[in-house]
mmCIF file with all atom_site columns, C-alpha atoms in Angstrom:
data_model
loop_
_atom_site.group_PDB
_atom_site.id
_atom_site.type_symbol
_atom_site.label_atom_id
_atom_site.label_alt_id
_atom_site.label_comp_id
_atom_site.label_asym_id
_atom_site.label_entity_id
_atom_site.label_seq_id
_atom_site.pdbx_PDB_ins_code
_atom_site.Cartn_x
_atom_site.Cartn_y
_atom_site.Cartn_z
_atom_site.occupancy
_atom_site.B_iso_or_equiv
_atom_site.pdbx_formal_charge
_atom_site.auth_seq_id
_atom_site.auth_comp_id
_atom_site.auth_asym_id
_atom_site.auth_atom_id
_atom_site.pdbx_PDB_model_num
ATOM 1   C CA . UNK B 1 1   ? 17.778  -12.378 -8.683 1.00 0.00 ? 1   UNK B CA 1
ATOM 2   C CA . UNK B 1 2   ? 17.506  -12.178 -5.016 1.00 0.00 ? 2   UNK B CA 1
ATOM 3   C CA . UNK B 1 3   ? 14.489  -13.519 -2.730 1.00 0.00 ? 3   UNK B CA 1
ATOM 4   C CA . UNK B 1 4   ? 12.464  -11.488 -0.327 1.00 0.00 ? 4   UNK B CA 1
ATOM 5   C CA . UNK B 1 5   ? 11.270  -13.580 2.787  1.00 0.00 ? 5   UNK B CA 1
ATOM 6   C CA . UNK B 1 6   ? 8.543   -11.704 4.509  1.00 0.00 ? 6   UNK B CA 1
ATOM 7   C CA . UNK B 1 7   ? 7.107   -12.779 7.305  1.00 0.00 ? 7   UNK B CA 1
ATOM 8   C CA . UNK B 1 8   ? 4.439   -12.068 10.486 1.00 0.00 ? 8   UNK B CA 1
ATOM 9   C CA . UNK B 1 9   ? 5.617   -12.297 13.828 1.00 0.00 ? 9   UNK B CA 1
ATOM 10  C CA . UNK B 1 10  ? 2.891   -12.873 16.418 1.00 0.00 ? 10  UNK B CA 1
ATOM 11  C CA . UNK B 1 11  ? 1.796   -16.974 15.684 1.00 0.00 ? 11  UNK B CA 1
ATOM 12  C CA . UNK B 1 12  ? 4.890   -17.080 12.544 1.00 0.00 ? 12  UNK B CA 1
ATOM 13  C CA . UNK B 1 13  ? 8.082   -16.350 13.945 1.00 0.00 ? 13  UNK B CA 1
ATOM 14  C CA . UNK B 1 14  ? 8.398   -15.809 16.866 1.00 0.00 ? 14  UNK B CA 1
ATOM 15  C CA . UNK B 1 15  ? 7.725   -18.688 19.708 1.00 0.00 ? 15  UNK B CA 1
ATOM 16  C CA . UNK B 1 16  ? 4.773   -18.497 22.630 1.00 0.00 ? 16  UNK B CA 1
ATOM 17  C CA . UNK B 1 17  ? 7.642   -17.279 24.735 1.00 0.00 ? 17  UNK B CA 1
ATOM 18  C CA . UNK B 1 18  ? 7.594   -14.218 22.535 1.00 0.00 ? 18  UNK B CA 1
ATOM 19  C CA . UNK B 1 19  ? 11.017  -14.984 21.365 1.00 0.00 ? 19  UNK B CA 1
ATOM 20  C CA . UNK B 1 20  ? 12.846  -16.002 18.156 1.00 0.00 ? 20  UNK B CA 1
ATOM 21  C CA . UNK B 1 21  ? 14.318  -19.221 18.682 1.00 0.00 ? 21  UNK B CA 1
ATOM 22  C CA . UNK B 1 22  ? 18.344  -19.448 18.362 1.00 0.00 ? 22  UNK B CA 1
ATOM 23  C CA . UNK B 1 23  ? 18.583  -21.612 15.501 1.00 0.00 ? 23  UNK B CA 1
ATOM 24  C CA . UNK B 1 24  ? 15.538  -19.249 13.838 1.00 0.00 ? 24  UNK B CA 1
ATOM 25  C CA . UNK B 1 25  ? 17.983  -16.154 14.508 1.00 0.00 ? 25  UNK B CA 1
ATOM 26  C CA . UNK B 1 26  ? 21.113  -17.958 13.072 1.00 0.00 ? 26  UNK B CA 1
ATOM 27  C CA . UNK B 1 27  ? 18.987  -19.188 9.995  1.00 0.00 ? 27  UNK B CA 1
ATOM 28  C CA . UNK B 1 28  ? 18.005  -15.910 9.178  1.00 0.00 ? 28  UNK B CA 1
ATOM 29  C CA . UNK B 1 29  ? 21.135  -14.229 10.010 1.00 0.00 ? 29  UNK B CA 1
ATOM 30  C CA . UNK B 1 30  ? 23.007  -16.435 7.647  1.00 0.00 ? 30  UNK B CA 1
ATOM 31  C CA . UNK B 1 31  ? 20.162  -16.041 4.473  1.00 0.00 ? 31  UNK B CA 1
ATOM 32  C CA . UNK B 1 32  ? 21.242  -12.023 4.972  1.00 0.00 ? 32  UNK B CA 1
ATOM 33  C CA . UNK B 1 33  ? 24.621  -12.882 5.176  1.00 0.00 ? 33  UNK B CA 1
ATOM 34  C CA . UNK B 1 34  ? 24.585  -14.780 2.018  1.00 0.00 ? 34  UNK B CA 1
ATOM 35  C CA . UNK B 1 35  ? 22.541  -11.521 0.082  1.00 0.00 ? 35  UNK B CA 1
ATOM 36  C CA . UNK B 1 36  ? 19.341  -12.882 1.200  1.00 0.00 ? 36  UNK B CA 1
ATOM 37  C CA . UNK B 1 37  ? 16.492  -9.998  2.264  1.00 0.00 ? 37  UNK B CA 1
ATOM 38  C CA . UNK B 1 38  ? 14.618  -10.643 5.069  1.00 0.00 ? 38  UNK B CA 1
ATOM 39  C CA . UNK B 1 39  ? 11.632  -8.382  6.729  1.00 0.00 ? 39  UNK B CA 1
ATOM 40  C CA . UNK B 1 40  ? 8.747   -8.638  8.996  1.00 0.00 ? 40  UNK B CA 1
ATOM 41  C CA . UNK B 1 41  ? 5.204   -6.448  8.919  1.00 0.00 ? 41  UNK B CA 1
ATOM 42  C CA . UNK B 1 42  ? 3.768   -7.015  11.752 1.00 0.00 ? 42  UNK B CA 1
ATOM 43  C CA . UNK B 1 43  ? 0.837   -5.119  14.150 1.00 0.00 ? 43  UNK B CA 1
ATOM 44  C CA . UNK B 1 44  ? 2.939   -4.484  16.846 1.00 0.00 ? 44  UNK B CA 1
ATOM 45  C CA . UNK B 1 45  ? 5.292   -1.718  17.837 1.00 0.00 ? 45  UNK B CA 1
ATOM 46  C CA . UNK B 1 46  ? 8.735   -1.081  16.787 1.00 0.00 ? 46  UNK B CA 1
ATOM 47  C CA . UNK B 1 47  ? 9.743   -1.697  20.690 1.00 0.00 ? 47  UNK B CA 1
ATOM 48  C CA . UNK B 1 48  ? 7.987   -4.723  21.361 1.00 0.00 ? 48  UNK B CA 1
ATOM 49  C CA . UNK B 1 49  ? 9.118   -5.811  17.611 1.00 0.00 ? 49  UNK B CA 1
ATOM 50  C CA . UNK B 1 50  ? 12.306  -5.328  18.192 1.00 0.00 ? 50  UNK B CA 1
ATOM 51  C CA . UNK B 1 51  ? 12.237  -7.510  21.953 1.00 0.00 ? 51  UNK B CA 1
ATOM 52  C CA . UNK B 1 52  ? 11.291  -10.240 20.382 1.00 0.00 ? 52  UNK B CA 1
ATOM 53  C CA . UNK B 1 53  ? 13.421  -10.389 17.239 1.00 0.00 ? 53  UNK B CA 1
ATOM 54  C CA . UNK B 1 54  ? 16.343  -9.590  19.491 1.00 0.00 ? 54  UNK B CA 1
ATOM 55  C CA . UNK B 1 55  ? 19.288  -11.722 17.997 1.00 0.00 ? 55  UNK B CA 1
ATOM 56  C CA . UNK B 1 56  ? 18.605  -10.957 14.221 1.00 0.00 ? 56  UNK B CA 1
ATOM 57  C CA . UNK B 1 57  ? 21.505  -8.726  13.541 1.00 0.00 ? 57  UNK B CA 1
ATOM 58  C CA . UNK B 1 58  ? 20.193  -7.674  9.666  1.00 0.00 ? 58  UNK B CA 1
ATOM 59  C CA . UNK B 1 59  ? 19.410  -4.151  9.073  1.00 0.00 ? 59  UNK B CA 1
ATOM 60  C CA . UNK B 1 60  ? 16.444  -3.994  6.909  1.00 0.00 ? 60  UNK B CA 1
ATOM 61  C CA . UNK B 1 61  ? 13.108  -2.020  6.864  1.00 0.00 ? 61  UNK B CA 1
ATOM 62  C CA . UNK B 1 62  ? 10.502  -3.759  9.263  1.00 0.00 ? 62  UNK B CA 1
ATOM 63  C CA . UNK B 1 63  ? 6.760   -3.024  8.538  1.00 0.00 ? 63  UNK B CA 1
ATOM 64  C CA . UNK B 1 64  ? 5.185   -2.446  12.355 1.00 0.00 ? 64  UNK B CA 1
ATOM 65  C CA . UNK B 1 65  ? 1.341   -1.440  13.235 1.00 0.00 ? 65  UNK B CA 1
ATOM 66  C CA . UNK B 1 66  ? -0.671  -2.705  10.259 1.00 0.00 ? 66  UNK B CA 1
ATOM 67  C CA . UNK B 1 67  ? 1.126   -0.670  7.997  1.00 0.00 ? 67  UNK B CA 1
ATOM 68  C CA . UNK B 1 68  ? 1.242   2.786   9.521  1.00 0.00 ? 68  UNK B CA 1
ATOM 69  C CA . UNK B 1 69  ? 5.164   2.975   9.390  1.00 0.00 ? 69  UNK B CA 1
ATOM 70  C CA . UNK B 1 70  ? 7.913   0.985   7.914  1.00 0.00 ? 70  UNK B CA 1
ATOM 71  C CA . UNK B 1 71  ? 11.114  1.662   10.377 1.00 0.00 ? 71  UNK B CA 1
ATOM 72  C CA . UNK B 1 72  ? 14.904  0.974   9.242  1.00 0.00 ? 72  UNK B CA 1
ATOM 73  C CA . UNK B 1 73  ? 15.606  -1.772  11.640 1.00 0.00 ? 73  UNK B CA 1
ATOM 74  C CA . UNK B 1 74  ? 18.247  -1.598  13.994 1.00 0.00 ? 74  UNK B CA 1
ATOM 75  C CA . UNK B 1 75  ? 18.242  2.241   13.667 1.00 0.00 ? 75  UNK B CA 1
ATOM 76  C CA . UNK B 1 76  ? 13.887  2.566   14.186 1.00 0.00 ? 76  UNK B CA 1
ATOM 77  C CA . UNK B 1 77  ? 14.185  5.755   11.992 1.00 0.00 ? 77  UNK B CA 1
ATOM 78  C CA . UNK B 1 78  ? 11.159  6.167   10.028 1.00 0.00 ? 78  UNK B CA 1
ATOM 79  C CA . UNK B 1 79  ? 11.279  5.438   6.728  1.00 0.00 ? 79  UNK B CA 1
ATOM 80  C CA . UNK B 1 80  ? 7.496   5.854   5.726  1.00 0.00 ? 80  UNK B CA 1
ATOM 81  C CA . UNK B 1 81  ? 4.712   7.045   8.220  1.00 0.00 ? 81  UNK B CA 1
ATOM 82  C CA . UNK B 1 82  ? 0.627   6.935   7.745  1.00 0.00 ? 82  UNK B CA 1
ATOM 83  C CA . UNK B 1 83  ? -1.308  9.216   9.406  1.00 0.00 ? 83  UNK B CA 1
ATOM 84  C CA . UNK B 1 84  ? -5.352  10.050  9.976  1.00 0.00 ? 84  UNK B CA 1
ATOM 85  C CA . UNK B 1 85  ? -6.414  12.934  8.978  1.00 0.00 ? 85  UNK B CA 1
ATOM 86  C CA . UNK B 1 86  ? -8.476  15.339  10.849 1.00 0.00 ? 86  UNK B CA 1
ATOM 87  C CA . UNK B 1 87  ? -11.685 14.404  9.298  1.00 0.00 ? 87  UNK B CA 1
ATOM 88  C CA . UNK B 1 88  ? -10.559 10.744  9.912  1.00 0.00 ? 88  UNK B CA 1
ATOM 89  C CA . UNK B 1 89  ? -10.040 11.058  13.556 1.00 0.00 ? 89  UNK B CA 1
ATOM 90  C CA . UNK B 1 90  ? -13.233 12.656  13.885 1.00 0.00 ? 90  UNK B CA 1
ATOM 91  C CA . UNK B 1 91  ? -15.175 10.150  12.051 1.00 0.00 ? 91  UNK B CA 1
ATOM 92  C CA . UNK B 1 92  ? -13.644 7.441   13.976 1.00 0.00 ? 92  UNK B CA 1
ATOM 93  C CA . UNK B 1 93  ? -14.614 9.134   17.075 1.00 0.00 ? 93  UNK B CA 1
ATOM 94  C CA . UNK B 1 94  ? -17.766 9.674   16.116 1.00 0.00 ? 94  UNK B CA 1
ATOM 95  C CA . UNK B 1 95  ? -18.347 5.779   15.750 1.00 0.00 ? 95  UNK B CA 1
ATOM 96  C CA . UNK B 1 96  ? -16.262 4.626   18.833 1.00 0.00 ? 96  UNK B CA 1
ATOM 97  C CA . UNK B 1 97  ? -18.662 7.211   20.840 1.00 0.00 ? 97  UNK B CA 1
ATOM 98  C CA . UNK B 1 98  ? -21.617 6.057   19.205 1.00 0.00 ? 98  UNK B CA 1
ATOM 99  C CA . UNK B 1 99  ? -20.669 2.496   20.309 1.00 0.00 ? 99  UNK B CA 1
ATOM 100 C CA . UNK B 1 100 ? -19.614 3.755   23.926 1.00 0.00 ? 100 UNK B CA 1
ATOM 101 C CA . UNK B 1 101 ? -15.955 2.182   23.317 1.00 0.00 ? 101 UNK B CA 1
ATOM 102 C CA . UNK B 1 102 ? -12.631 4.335   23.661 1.00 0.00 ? 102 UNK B CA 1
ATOM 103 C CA . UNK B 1 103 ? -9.940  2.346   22.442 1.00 0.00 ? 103 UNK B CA 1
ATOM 104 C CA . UNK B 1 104 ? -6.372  2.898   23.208 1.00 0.00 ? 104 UNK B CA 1
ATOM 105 C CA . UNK B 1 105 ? -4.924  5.776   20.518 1.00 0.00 ? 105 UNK B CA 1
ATOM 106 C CA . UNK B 1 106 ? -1.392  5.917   19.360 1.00 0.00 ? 106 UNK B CA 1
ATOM 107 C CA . UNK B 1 107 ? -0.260  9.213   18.340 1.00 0.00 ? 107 UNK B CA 1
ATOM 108 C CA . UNK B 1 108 ? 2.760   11.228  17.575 1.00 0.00 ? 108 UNK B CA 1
ATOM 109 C CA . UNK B 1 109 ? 2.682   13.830  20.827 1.00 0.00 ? 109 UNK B CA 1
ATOM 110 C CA . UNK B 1 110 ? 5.138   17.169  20.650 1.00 0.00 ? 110 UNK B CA 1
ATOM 111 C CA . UNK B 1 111 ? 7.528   14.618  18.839 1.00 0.00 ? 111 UNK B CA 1
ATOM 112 C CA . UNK B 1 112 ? 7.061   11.303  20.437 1.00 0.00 ? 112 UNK B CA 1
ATOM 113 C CA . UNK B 1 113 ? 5.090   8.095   20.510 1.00 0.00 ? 113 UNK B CA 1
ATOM 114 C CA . UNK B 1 114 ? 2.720   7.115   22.694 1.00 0.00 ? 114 UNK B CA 1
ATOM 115 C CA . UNK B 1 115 ? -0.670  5.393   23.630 1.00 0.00 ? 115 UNK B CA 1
ATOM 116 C CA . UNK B 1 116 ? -3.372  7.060   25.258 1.00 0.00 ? 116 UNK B CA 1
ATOM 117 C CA . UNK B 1 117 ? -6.284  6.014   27.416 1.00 0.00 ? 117 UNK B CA 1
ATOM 118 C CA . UNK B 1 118 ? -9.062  6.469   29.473 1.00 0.00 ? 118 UNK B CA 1
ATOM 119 C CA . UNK B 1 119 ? -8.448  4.653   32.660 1.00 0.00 ? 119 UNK B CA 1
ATOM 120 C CA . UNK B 1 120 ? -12.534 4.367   33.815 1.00 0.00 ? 120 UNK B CA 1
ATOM 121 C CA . UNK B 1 121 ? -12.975 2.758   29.858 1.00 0.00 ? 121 UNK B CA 1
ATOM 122 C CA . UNK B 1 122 ? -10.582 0.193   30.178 1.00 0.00 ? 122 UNK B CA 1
ATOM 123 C CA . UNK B 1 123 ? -12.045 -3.187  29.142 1.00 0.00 ? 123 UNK B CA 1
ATOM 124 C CA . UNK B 1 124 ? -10.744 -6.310  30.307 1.00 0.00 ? 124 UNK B CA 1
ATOM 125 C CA . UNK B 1 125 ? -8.217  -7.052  27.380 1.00 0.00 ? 125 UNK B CA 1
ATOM 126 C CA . UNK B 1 126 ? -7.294  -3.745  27.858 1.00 0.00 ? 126 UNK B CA 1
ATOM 127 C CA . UNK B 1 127 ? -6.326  -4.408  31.530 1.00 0.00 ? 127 UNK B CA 1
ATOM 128 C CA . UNK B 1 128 ? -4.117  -7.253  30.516 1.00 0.00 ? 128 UNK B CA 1
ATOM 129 C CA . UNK B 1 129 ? -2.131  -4.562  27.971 1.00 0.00 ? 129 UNK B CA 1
ATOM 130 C CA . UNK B 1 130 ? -1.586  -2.407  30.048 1.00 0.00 ? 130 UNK B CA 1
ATOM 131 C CA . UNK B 1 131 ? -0.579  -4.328  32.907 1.00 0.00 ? 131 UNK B CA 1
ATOM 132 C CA . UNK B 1 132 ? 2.498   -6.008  30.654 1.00 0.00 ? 132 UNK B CA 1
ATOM 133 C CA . UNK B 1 133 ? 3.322   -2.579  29.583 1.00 0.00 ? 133 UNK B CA 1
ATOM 134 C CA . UNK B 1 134 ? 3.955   -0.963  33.254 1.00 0.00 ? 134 UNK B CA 1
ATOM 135 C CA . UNK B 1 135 ? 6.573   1.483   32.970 1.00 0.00 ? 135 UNK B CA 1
ATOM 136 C CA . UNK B 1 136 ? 6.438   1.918   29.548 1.00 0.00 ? 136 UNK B CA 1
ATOM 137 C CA . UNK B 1 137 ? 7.397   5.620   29.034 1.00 0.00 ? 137 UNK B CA 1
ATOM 138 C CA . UNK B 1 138 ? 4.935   5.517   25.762 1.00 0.00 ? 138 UNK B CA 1
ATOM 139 C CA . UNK B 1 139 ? 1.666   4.836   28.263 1.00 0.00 ? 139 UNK B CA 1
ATOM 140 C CA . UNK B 1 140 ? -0.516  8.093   28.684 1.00 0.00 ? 140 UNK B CA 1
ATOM 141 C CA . UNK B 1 141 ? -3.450  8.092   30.648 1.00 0.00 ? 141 UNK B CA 1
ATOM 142 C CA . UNK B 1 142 ? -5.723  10.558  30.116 1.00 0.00 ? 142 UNK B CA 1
ATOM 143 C CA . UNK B 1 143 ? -8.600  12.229  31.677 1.00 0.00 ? 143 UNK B CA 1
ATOM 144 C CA . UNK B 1 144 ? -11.380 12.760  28.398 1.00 0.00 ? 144 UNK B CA 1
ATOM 145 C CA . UNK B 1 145 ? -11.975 12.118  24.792 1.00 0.00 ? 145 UNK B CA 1
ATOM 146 C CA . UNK B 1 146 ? -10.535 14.959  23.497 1.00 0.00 ? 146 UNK B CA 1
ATOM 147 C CA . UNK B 1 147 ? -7.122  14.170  25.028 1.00 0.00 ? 147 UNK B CA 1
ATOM 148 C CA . UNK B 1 148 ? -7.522  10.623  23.975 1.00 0.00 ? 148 UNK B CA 1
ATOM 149 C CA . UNK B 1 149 ? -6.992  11.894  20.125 1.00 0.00 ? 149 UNK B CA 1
ATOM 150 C CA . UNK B 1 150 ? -4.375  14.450  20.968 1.00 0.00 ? 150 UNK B CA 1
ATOM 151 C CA . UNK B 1 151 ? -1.415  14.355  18.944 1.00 0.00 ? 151 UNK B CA 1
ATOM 152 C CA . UNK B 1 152 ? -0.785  13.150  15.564 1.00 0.00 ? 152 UNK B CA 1
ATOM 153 C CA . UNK B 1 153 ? -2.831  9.696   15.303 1.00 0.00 ? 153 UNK B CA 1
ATOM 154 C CA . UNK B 1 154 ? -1.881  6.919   13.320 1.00 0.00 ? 154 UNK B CA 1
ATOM 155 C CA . UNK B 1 155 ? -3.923  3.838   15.323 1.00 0.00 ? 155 UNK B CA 1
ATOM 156 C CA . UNK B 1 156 ? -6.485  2.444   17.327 1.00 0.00 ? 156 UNK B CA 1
ATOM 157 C CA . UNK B 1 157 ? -6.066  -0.708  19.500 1.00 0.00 ? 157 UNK B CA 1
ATOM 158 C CA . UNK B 1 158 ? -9.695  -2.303  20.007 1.00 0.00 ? 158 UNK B CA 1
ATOM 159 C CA . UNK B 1 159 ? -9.140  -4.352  22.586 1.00 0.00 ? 159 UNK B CA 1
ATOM 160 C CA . UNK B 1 160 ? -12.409 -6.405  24.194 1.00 0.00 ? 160 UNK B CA 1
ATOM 161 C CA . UNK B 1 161 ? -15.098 -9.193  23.224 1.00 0.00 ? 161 UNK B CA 1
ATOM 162 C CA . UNK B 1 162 ? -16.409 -9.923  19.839 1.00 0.00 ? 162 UNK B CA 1
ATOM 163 C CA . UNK B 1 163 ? -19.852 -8.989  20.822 1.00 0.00 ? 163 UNK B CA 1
ATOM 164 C CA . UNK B 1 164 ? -18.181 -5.489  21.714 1.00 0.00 ? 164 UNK B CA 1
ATOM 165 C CA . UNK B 1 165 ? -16.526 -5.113  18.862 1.00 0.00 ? 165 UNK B CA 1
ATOM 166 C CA . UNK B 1 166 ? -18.231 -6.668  15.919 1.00 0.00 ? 166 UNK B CA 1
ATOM 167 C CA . UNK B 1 167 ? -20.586 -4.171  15.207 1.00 0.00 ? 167 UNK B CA 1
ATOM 168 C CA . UNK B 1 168 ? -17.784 -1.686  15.147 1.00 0.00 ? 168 UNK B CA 1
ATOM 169 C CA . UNK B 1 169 ? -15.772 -3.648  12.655 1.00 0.00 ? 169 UNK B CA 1
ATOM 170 C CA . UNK B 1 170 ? -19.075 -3.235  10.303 1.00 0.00 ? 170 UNK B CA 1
ATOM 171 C CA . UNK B 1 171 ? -19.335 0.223   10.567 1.00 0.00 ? 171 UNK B CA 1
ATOM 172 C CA . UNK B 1 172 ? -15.268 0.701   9.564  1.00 0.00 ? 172 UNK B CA 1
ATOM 173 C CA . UNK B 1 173 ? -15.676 -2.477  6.768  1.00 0.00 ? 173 UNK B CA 1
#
């Protein structure tokens, strides 16, 4: 019978550098070696998952943004995708508007991924994304809500304080 290791990234794996560790990579690299599986589901990207797991040279299905898509690793073809529906996206942005928040939407646009925002709704966390993400050919700033959920969505980062977002997180729960 062979063992499954699954694992987060973000606090788990990876260091506060935002790196795996050498000996972390070779450990891991010899389990898969020996018939081991190894995967990761984690809520970031499949290009900022696959910076920091540089050096794990396994080719196995990686679980990236909540959920939303499982990606064959090494490749980043996707193997399963999750998208909102209409009716979804428009209940969500009912809510966010209702709470005068506009998070920053990932979407599928004519064929490829990016995140979309409103530049004068940028919180403070916000601000700090973005800034480590200049030059990031997925970044798309846009001018109004309805470009905000252009595209085919599949999720919203809610980035700010607790007091901000807490009574949105009762109104998804």
């Amino acid at each position: 019978m062979k063992t499954l290791y699954l694992s987060d990234l973000d606090g788990t794996l990876i260091r506060s550098d935002e790196r795996i560790s050498a000996y972390t990579a070779e450990t891991i690299n010899r389990f898969v070696r020996g018939g081991g599986c190894f995967s990761y589901a984690t809520a970031r990207s499949i290009v900022t998952a696959s910076k920091v797991t540089a050096g794990l040279n396994a080719e196995f299905p990686v679980i990236c943004y909540n959920g939303a898509f499982i990606f064959k690793n090494g490749t980043n073809e996707i193997l399963l995708s999750n998208f909102f529906s209409k009716k979804e996206i428009e209940f969500a942005t009912e809510i966010f508007i209702s709470q005068n928040f506009h998070p920053i939407v990932y979407a599928f646009k004519d064929g490829q991924e990016c995140f979309s925002y409103i530049e004068r709704c940028v919180t403070p966390a916000m601000r700090h994304f973005l800034d480590c993400r200049i030059g990031d050919p997925r970044r798309r700033e846009v001018d109004n809500i309805d470009e905000l959920y252009n595209g085919d969505v599949f999720y919203f980062a809610c980035m700010d304080t607790e007091i901000t977002l807490s009574p949105i997180n009762e109104i998804f729960k």
